[in-house]
Short mmCIF file of C-alpha atoms in Angstrom, two decimals:
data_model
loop_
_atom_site.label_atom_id
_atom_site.label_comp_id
_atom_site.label_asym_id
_atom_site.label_seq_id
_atom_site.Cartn_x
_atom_site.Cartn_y
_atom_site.Cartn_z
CA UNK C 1 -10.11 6.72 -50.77
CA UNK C 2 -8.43 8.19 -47.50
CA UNK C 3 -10.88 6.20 -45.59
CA UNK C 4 -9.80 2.94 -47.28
CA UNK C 5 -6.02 3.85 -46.68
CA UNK C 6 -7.13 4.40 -42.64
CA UNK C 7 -8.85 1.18 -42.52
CA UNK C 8 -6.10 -0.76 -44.41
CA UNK C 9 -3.53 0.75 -41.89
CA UNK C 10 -5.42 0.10 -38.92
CA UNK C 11 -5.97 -3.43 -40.23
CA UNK C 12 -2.64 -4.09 -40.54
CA UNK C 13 -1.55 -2.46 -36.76
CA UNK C 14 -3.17 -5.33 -35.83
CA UNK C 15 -1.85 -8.26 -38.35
CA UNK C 16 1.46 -6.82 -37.07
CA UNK C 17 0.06 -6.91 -32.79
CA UNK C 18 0.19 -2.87 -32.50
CA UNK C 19 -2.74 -2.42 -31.09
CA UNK C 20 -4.35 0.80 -31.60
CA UNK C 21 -6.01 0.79 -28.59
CA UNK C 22 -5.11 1.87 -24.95
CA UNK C 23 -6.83 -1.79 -23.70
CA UNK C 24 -4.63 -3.70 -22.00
CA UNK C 25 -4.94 -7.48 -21.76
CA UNK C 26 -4.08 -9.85 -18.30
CA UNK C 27 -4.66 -12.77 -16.94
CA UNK C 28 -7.38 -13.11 -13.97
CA UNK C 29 -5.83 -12.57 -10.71
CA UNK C 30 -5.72 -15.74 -8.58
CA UNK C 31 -5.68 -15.63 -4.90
CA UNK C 32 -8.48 -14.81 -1.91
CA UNK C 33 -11.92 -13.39 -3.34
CA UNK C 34 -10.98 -10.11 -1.68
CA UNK C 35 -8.39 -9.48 -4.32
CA UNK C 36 -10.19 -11.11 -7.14
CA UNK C 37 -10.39 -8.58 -10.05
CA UNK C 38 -13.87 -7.24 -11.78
CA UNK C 39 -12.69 -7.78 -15.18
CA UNK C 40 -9.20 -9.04 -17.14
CA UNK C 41 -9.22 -5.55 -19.54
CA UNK C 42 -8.97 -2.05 -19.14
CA UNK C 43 -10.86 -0.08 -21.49
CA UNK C 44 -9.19 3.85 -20.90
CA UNK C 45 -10.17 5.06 -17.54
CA UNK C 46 -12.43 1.80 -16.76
CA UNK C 47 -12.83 -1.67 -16.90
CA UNK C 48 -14.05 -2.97 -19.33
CA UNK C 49 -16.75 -4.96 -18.04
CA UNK C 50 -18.18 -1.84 -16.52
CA UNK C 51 -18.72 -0.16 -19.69
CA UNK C 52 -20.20 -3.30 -21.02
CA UNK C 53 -22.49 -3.52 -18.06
CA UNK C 54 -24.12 0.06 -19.05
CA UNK C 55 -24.12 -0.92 -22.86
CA UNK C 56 -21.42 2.27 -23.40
CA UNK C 57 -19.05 1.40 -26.25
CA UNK C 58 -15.58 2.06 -25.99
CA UNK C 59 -13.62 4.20 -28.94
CA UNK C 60 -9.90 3.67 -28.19
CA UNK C 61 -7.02 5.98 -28.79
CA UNK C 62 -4.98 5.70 -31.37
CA UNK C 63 -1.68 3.94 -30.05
CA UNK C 64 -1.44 2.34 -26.02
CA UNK C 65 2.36 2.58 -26.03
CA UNK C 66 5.24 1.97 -28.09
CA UNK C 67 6.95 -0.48 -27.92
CA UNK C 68 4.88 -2.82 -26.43
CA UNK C 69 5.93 -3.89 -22.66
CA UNK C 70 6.77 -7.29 -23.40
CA UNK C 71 8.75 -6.42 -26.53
CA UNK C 72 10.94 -3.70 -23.72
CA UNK C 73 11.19 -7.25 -21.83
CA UNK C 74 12.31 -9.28 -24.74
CA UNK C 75 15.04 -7.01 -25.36
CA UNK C 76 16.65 -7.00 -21.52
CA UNK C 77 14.64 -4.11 -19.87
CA UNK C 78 13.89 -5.07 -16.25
CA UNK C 79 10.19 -5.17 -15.86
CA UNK C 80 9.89 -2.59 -13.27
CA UNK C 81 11.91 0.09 -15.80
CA UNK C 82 9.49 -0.63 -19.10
CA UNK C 83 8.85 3.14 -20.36
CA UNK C 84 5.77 4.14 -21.89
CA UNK C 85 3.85 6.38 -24.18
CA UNK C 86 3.67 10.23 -23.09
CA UNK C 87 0.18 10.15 -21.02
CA UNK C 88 0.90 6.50 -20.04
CA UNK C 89 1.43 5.09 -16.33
CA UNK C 90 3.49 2.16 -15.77
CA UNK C 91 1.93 -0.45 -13.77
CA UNK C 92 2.59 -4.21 -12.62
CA UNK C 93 -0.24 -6.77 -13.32
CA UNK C 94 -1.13 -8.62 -10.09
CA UNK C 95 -1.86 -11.73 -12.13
CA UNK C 96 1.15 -11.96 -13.24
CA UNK C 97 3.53 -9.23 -12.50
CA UNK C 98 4.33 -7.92 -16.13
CA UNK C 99 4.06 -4.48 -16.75
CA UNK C 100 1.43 -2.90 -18.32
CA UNK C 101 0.65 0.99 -19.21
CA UNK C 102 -2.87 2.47 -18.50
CA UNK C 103 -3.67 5.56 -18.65
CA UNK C 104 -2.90 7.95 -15.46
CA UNK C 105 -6.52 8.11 -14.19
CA UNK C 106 -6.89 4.41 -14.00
CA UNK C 107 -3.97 4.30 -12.35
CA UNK C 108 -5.54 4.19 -8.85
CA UNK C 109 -8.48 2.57 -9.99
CA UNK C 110 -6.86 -0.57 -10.51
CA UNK C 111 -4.81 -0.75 -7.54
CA UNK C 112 -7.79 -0.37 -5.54
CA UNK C 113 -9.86 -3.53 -8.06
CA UNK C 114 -6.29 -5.12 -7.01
CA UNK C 115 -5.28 -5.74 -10.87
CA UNK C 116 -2.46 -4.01 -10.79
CA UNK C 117 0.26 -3.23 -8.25
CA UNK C 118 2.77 -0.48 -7.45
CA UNK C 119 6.11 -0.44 -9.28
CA UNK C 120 8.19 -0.88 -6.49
CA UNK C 121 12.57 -1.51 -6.50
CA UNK C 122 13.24 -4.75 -4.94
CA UNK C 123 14.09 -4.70 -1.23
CA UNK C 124 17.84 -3.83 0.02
CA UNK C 125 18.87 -3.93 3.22
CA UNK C 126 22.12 -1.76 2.58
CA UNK C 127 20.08 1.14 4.46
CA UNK C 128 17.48 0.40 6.66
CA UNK C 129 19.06 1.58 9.90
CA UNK C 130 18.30 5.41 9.14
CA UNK C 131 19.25 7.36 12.34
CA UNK C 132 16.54 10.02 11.15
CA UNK C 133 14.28 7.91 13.28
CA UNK C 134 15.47 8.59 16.24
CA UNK C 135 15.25 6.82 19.64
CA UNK C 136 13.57 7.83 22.96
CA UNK C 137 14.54 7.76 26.63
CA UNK C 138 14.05 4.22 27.01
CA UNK C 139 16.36 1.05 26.97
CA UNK C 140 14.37 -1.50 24.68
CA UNK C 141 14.23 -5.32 24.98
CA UNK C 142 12.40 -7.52 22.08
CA UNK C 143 10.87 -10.85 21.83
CA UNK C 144 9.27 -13.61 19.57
CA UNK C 145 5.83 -14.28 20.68
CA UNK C 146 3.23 -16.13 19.22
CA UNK C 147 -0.12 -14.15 19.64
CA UNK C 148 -2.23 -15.33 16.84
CA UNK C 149 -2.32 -19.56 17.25
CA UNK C 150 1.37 -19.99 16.00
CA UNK C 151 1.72 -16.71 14.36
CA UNK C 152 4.83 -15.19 15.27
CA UNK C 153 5.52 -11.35 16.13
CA UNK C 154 7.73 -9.29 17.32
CA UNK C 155 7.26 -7.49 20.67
CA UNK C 156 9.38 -5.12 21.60
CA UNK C 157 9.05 -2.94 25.26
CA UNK C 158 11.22 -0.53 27.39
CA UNK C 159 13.17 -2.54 30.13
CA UNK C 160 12.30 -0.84 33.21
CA UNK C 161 8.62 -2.24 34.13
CA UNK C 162 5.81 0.23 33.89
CA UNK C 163 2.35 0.45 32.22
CA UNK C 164 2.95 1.60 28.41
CA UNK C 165 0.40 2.21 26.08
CA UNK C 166 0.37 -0.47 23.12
CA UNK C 167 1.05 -0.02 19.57
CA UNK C 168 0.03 -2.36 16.77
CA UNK C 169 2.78 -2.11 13.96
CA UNK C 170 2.15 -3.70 10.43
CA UNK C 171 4.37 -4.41 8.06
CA UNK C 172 4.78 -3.25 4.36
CA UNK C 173 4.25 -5.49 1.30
CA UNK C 174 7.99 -7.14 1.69
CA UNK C 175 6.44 -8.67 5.27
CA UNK C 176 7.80 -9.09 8.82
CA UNK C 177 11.65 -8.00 8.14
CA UNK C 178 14.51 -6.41 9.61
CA UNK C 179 13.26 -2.68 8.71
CA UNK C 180 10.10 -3.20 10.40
CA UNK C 181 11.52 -5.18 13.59
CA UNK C 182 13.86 -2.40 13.62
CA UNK C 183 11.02 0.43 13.47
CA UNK C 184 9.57 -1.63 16.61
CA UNK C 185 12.58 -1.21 18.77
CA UNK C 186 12.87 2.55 17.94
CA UNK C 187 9.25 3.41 18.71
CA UNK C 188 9.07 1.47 22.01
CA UNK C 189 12.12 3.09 23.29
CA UNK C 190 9.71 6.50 23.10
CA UNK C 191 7.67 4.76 26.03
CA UNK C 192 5.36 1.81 24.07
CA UNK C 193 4.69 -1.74 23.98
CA UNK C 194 4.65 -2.21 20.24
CA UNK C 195 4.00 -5.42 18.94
CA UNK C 196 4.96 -6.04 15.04
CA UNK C 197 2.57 -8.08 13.75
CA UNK C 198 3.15 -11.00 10.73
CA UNK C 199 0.19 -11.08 7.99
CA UNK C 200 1.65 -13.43 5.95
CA UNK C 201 2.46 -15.95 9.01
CA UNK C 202 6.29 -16.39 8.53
CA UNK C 203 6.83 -15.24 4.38
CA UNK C 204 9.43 -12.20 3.86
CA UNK C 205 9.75 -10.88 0.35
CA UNK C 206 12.86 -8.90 -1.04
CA UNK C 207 11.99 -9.07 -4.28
CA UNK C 208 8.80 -7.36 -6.11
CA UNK C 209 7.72 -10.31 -7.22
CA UNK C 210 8.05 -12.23 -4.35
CA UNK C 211 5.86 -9.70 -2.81
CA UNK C 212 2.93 -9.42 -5.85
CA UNK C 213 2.83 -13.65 -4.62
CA UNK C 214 2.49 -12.58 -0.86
CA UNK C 215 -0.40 -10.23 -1.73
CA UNK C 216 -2.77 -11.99 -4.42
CA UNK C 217 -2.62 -14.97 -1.86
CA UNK C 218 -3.90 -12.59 1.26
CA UNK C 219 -6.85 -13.08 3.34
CA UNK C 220 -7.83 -9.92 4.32
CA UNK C 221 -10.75 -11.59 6.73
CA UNK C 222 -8.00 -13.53 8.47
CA UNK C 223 -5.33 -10.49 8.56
CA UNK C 224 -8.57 -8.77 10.75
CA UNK C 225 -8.13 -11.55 12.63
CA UNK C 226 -4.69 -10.88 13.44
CA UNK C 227 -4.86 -7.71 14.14
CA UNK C 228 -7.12 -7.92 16.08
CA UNK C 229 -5.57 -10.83 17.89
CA UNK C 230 -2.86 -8.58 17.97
CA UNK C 231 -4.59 -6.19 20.38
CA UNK C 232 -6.23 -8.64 22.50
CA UNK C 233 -2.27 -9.97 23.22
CA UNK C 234 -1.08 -6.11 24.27
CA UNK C 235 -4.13 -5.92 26.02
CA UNK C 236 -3.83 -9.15 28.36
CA UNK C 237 -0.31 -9.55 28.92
CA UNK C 238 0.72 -5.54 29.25
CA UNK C 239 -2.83 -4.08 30.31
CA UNK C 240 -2.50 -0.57 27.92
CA UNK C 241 -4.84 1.46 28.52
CA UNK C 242 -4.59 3.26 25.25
CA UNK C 243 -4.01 1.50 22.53
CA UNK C 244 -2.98 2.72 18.65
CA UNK C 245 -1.87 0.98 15.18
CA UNK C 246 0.80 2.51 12.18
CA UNK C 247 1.47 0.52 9.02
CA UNK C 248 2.90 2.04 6.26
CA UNK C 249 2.10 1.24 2.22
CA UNK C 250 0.39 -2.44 2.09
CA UNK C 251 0.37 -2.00 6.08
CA UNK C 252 -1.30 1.46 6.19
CA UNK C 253 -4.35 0.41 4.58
CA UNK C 254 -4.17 -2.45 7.07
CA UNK C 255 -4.10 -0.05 9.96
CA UNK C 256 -7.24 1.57 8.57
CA UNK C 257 -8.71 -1.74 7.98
CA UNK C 258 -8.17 -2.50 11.73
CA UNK C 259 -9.59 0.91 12.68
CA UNK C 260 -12.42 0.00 10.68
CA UNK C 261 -13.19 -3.65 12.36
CA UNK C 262 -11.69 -3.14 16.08
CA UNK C 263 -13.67 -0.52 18.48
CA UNK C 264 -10.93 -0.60 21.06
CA UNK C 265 -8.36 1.10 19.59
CA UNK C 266 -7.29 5.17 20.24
CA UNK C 267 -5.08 6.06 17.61
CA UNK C 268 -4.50 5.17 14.22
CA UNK C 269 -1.45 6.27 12.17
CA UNK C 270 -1.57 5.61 8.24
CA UNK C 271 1.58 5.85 5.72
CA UNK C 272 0.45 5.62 2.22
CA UNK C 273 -2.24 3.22 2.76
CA UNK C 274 -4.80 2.22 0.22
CA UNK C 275 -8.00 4.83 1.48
CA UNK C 276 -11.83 4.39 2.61
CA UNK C 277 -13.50 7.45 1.48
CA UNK C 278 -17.37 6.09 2.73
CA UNK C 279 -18.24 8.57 5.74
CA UNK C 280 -20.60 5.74 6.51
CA UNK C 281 -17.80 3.26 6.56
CA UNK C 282 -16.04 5.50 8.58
CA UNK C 283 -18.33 6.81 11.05
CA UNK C 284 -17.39 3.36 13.35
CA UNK C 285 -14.41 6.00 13.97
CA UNK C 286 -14.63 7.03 17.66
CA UNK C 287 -10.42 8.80 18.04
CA UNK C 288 -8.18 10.43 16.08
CA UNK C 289 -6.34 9.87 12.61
CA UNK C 290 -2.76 10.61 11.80
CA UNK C 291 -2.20 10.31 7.46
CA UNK C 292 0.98 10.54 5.90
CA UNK C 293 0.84 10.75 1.95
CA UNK C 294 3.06 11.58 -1.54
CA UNK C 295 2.42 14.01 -3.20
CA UNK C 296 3.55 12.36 -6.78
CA UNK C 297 1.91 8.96 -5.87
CA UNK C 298 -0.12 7.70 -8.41
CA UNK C 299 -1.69 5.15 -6.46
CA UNK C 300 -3.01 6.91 -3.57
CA UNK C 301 -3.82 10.18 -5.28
CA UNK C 302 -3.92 13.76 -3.92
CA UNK C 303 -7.74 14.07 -4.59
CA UNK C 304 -8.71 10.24 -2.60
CA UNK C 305 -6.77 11.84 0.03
CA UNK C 306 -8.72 14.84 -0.05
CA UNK C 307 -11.75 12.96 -0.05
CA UNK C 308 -10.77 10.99 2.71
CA UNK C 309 -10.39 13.86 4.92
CA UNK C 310 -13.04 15.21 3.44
CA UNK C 311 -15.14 12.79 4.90
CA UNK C 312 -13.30 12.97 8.25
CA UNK C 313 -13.90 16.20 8.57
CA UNK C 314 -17.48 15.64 7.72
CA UNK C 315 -18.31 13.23 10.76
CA UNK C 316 -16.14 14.86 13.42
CA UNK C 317 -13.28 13.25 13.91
CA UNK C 318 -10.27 14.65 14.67
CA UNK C 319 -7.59 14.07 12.05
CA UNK C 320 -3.79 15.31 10.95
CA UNK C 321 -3.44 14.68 7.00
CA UNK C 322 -0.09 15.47 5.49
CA UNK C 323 0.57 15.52 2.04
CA UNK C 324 4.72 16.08 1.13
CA UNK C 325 4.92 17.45 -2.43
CA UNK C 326 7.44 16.21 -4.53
CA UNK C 327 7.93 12.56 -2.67
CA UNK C 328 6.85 9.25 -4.27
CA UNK C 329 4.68 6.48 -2.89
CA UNK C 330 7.19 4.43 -0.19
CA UNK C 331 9.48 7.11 0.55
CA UNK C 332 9.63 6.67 3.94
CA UNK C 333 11.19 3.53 3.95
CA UNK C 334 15.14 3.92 3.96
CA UNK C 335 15.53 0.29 2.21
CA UNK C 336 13.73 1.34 -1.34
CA UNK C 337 14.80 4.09 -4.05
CA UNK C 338 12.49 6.23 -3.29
CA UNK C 339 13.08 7.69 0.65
CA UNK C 340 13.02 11.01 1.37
CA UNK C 341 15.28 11.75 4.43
CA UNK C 342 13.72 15.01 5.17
CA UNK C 343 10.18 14.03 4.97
CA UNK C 344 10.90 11.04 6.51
CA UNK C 345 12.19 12.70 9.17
CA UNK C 346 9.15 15.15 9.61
CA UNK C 347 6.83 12.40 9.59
CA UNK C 348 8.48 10.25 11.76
CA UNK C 349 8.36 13.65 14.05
CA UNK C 350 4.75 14.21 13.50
CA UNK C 351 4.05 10.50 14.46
CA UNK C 352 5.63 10.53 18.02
CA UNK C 353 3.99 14.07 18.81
CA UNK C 354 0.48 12.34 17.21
CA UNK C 355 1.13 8.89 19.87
CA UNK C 356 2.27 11.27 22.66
CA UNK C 357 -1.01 13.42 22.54
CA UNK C 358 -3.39 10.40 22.06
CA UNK C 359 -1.98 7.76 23.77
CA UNK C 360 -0.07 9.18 27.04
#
């Protein structure tokens, strides 16, 4: 009898679209077959078309979250501030960019499969001149220039002529704005051509959404491309000898990604970015690393950084990996929610000492 009183109630969770179940439904991602996802449901702390692929059957638990996202929406919540269940992480379909809640392991998982995204506050610009990044010795001029066919970035350079080492700086998810042009001017007035580079050839985003577009529609063959392009254009007009790369979030993965497909470069500086853990992936290698991560981020977790220095360690190159405890994902960037003026301020510090050293 208390078995037919189970079924009846689970039977009508789902006449009623409760769900007992932590699988979470989306759309397929649209976009570049780099970011195309592996499967439209989550089953726990997999997709689902993995377990399927090994014949393992999935036994959900009892209730995914309560109440459902799009109910939270329905009644005036703000996407980005849906709450869910105790054990429950909050996440932003790529597809689509409604919320969804997956369990805390899967959590980086599907950032990395590129079905979900990082709940991130829209963009404000009431902050982004932070003086806790603080100039060098030299006077700064900047520039438009088109390096990659009519790709547009922004150079900027100390005044007095001289031979500077180059720096390849790329942008966060929001694009080629203010805060980043900004971040240009500050580091070449420490003694470096740096040259801002556009991936998403003339789009800014200020709004999350506006940013989730930016990304499922990114060629990640043709952002190589640009980055690359990017040191060929330091390298012929300014002839560095040293050259190095820094992104930071969407960027810092980038500025592995370039470290991964570019042989030339010296120095590679990564905030946040989305992780190769492969030591054979990384042996192409050849200089050292500077990583700056959050503690508390869910999407770049403590233990893929610790494999990723892991395997640094492991084939001998030199690296610097910071974790600050307590900080979020994107809390070096004075324009979001989530900066941290001290850490900010001792990673900015770490940065300059890391370019110094390996560049100069």
């Amino acid at each position: 009898m208390k078995k037919f009183i189970l079924l009846s109630f689970v039977f009508l969770l789902f006449v009623m679209g409760i769900y007992p179940s932590s699988t979470v439904f989306a759309e397929q991602a649209t976009g570049k077959s780099a970011w195309q996802v592996m499967s439209d449901k989550v089953c726990g702390d997999k997709l689902c078309s993995e377990l399927e692929s090994y014949n393992v059957k999935f036994t959900p638990p009892s209730i995914a979250y309560f109440p459902p996202p799009l109910k939270q929406i329905s009644q005036g919540t703000e996407p980005s501030n849906v709450t869910c269940t105790e054990g429950k992480e909050l996440v932003l379909k790529q597809s689509d960019g409604l919320p969804a809640c997956v369990n805390f392991s899967s959590v980086e998982k599907l950032i990395m499969r590129g079905w979900a995204i990082h709940i991130l506050p829209d963009y404000s610009d009431k902050n982004n001149n932070s003086e806790i990044f603080t100039l060098g010795e030299f006077i700064t001029e900047s520039e438009s220039v088109a390096y990659f066919g009519d790709t547009i970035g922004y150079l900027a350079k100390p005044t007095i002529d001289g031979h500077y080492p180059g720096v390849v700086m790329i942008h966060e998810w929001w694009g080629l704005n203010d805060n980043i042009k900004e971040m240009a001017d500050k580091l070449a007035s420490h003694g470096y051509v740096v040259l801002a580079v556009d991936l998403y050839e003339g789009n800014v985003a200020t709004t999350y959404d506006q940013a989730r577009q930016l990304i499922v529609s990114y060629d990640s063959e043709r952002g190589i491309q640009n980055m690359n392009s990017a040191t060929a254009f330091i390298n012929e007009n300014y002839a560095s000898e040293k050259i190095g790369s820094i992104g930071w979030c969407f960027g810092g993965g980038q500025s592995l990604n370039l470290a991964l497909n570019n042989d030339d470069m010296d120095a590679t500086v990564i905030y946040y970015g989305s992780l190769v853990t492969d030591p054979e992936k990384l042996s192409s290698i050849q200089w050292p690393v500077l990583g700056i991560f959050a503690g508390l981020d869910k999407g770049i977790t403590v233990d893929s950084v610790n494999a990723f220095e892991s395997s640094l360690n492991e084939l001998g190159i030199q690296n610097d990996i910071n974790i600050y405890s307590g900080v979020d994902h994107a809390f070096a960037n004075p324009s979001g929610e989530r900066y941290a003026p001290d850490e900010s301020k001792d990673a900015w510090g770490k940065t300059i000492a890391f370019f110094e050293s390996n560049l100069k």
